[in-house]
GROMACS .gro file of C-alpha atoms in nm:
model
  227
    1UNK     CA    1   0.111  -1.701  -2.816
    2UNK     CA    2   0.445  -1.785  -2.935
    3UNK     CA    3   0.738  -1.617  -2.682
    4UNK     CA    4   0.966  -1.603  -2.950
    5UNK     CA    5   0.743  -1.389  -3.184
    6UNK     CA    6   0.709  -1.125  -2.853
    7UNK     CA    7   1.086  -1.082  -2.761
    8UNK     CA    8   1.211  -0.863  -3.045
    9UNK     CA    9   1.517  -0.700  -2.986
   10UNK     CA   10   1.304  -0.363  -2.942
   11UNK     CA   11   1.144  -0.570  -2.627
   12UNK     CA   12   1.430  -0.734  -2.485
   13UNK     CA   13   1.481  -0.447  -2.168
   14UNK     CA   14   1.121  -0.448  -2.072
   15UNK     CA   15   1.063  -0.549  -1.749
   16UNK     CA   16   0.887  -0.901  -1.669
   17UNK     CA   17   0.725  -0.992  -1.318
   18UNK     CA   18   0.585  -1.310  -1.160
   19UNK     CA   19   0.201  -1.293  -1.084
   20UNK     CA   20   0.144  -1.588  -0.773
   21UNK     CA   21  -0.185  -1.708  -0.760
   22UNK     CA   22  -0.263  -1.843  -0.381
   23UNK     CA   23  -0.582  -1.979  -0.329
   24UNK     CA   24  -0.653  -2.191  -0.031
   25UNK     CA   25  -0.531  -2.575  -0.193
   26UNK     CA   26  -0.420  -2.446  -0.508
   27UNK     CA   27  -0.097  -2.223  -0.650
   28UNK     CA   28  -0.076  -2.094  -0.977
   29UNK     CA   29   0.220  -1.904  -1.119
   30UNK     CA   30   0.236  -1.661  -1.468
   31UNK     CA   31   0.484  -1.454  -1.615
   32UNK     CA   32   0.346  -1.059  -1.763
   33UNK     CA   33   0.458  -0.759  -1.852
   34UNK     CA   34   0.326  -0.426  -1.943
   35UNK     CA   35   0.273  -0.374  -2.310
   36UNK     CA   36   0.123  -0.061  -2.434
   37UNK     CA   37   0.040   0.029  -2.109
   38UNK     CA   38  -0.194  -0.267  -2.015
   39UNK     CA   39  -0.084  -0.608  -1.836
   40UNK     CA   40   0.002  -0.871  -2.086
   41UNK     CA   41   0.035  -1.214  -1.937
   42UNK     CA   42   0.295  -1.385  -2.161
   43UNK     CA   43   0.302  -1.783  -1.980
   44UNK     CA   44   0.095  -1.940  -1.710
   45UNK     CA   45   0.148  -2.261  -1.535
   46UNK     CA   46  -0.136  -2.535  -1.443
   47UNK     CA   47  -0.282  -2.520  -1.125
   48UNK     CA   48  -0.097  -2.743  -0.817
   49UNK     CA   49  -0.224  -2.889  -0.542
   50UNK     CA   50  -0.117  -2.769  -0.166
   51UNK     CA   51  -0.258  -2.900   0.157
   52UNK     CA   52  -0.051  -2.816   0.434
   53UNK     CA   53   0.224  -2.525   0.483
   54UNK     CA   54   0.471  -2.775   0.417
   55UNK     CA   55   0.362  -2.853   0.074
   56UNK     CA   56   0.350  -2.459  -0.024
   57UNK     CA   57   0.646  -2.413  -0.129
   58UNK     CA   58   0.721  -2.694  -0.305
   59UNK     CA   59   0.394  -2.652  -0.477
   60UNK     CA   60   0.502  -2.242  -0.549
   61UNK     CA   61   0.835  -2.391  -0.718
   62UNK     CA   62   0.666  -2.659  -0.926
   63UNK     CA   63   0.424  -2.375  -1.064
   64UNK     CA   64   0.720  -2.108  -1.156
   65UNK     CA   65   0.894  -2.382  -1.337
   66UNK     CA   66   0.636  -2.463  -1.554
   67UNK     CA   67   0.539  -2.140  -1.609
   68UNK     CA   68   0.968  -2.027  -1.710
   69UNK     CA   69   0.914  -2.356  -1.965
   70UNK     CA   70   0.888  -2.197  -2.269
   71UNK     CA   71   1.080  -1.809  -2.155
   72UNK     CA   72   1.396  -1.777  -2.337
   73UNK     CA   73   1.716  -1.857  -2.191
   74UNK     CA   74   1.908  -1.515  -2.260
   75UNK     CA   75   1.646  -1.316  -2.061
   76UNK     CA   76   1.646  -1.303  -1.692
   77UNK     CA   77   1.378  -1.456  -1.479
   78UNK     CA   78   1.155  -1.216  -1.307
   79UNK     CA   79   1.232  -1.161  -0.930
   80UNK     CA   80   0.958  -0.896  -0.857
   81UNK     CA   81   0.654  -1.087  -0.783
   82UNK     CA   82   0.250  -0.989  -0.736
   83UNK     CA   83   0.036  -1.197  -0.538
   84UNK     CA   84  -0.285  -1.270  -0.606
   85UNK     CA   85  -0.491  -1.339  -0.243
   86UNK     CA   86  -0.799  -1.449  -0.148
   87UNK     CA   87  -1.035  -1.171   0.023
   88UNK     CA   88  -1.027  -1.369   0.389
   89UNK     CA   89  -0.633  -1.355   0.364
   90UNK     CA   90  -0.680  -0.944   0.404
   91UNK     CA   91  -0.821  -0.703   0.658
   92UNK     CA   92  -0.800  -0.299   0.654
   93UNK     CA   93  -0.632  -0.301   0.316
   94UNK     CA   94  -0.325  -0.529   0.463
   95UNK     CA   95  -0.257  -0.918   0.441
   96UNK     CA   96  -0.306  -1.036   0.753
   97UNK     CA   97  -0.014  -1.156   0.956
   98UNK     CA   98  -0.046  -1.514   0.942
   99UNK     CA   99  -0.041  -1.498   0.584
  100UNK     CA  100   0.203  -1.262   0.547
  101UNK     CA  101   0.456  -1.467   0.691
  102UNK     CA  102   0.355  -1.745   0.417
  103UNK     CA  103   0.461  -1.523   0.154
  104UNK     CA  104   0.739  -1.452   0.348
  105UNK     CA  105   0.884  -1.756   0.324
  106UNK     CA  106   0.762  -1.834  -0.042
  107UNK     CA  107   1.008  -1.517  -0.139
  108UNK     CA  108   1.298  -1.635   0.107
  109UNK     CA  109   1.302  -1.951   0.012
  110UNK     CA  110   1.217  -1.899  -0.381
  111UNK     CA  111   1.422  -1.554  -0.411
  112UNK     CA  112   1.165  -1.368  -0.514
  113UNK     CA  113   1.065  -1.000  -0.464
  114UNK     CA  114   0.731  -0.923  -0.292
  115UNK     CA  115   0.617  -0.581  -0.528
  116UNK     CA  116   0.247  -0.600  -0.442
  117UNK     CA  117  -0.031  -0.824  -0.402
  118UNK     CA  118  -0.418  -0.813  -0.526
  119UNK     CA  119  -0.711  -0.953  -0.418
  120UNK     CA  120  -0.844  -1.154  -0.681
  121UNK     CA  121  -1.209  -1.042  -0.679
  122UNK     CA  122  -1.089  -0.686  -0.694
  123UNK     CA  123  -0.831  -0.841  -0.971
  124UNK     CA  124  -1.132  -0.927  -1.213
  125UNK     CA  125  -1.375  -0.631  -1.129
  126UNK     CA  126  -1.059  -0.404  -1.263
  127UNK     CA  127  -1.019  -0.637  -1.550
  128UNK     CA  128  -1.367  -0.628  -1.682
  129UNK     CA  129  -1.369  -0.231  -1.700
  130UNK     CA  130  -1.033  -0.256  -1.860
  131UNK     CA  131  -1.148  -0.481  -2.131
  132UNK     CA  132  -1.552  -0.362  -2.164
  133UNK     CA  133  -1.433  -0.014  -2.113
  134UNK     CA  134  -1.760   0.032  -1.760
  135UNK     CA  135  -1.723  -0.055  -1.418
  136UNK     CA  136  -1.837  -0.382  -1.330
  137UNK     CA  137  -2.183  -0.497  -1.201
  138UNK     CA  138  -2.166  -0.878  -1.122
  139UNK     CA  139  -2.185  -1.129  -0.886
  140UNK     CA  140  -1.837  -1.300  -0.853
  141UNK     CA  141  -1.803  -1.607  -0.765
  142UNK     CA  142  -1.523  -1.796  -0.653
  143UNK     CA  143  -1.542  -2.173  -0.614
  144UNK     CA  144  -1.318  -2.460  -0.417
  145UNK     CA  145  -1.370  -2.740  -0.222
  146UNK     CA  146  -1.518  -2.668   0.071
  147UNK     CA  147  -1.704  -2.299   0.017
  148UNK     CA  148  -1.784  -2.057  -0.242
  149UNK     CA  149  -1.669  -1.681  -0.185
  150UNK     CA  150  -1.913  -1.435  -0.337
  151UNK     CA  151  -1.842  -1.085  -0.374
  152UNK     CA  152  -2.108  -0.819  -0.510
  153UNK     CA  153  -2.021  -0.534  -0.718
  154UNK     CA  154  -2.258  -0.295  -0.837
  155UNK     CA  155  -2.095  -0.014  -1.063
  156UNK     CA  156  -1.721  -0.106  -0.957
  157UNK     CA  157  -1.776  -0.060  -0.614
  158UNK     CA  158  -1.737  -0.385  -0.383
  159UNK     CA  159  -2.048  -0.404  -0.177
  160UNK     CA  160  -1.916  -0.650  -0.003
  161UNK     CA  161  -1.779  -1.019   0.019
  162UNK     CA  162  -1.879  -1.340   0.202
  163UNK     CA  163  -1.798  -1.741   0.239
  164UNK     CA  164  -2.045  -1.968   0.223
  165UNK     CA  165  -1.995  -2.362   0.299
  166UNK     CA  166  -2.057  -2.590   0.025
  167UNK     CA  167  -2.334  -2.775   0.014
  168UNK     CA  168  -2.508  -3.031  -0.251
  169UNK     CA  169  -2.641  -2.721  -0.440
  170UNK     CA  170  -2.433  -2.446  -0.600
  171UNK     CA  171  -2.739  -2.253  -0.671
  172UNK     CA  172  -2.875  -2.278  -0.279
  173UNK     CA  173  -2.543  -2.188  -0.188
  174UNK     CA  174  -2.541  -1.856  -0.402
  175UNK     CA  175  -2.843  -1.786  -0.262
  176UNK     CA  176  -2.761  -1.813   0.103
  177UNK     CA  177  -2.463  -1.585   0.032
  178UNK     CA  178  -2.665  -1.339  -0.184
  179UNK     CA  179  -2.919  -1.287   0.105
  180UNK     CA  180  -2.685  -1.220   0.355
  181UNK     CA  181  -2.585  -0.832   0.150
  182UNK     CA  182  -3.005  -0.727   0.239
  183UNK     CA  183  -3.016  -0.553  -0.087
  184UNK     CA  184  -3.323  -0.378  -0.137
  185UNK     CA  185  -3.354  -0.379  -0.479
  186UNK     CA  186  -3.220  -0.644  -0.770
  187UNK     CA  187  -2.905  -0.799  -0.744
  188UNK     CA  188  -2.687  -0.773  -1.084
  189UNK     CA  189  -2.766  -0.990  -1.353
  190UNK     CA  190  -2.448  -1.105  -1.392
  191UNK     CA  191  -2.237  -1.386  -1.258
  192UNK     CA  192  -1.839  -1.420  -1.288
  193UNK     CA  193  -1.688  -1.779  -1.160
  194UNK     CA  194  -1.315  -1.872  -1.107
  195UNK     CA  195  -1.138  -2.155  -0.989
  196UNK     CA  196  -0.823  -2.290  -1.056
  197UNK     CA  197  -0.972  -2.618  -1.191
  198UNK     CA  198  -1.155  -2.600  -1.522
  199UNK     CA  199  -1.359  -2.926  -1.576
  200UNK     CA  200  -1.535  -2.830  -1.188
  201UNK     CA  201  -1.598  -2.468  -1.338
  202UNK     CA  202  -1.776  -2.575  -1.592
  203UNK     CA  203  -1.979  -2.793  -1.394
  204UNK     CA  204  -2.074  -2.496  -1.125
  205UNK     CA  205  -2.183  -2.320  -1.422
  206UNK     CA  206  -2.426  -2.602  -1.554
  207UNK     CA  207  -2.606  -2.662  -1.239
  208UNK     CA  208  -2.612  -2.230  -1.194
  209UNK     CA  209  -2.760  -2.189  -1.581
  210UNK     CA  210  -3.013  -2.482  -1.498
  211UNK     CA  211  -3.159  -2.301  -1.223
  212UNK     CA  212  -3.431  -2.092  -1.225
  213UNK     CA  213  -3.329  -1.793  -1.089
  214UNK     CA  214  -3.679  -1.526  -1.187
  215UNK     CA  215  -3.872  -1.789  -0.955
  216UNK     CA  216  -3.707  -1.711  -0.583
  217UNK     CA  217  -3.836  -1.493  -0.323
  218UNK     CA  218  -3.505  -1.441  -0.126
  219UNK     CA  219  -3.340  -1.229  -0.453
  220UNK     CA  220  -3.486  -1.023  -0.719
  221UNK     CA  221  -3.347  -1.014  -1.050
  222UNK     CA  222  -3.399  -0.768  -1.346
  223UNK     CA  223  -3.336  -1.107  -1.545
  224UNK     CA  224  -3.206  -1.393  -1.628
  225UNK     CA  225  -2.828  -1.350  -1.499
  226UNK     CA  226  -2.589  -1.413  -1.756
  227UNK     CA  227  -2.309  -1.672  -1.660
   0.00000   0.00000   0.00000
């Protein structure tokens, strides 16, 4: 969308926020606002790289500043900022502490104000009912280098969520995280995937529509799942 064509004089006071993607090796930064009562996300940057701590906050400051690019100059950048987490970075509903403290110092060093955080599984189930108007039943996958993270939701309700190692096979490796829930009955026939890089997404979702998923014994499906 064009920024100038949003800030209007009528929409010059609203308030804008930083969203912080943190996935483990990859930071993403946007800039949103709430616009007839839903989230509208206005700029995002690319994805960048991070490896150790060191490089985290360099990486968090390359991402804002692409994402400000293109925000005009006679409105203030956002300070209140939302993270977006991975599920292992929280236990009990809280951020655990060795994570915390990396935001920490992201805001210190970065001046920005902590106002929340997400978890980004959670992020998409509340998404989908937002945009299909019913709660989500899907398999949601999350993808990186070393593991997959698959979390199960049957009716908006997280069943539950689980990291599997990478292997040569995508497919195998939803499996293997699939079994581990013991459903009883049919897992949804529906499959979400995320990553931060797009050419590898669309290659996990290749090799998962090329697979015959009606033929295993582990899982039962109703159907084909839709990817």
């Amino acid at each position: 969308m064009d920024l100038k064509d949003f800030f209007s004089k009528e929409k010059i006071n609203q308030d804008f926020f930083w969203a912080i993607v943190l996935e483990p090796g990859l930071i993403q930064a946007a800039i949103w606002t709430i616009n007839e009562e839903k989230a509208q996300v206005l700029s995002i940057s690319n994805p960048v790289s991070w490896i150790e701590d060191e490089d985290l906050i360099n990486a968090c400051d390359a991402s804002l500043s692409s994402a400000i690019q293109n925000f005009p100059n006679d409105i203030g950048e956002p300070s209140k900022t939302v993270f977006g987490v991975s599920s292992k970075w929280v236990e009990n509903g809280e951020i655990k502490e060795e994570y915390i403290e990396k935001i920490k110092k992201i805001c210190s060093e970065l001046s920005l104000e902590p106002s929340g955080f997400v978890v980004l599984s959670e992020a998409i189930a509340h998404l989908s009912k937002s945009e299909e108007g019913s709660p989500l039943s899907a398999v949601v996958i999350a993808t990186r280098e070393e593991n997959i993270e698959i979390s199960l939701f049957k009716l908006g309700n997280l069943i539950g969520t689980t990291t599997v190692a990478r292997s040569v096979s995508i497919p195998d490796d939803v499996i293997e995280g699939l079994t581990r829930f013991g459903l009883n009955d049919s897992y949804p026939s529906r499959f979400l995937i995320y990553d931060g890089k797009e050419g590898e997404l669309e290659e996990v979702r290749q090799n998962l529509l090329a697979y015959d998923w009606e033929s295993g014994e582990k899982i039962k499906f109703l159907h084909t799942p839709k990817i």
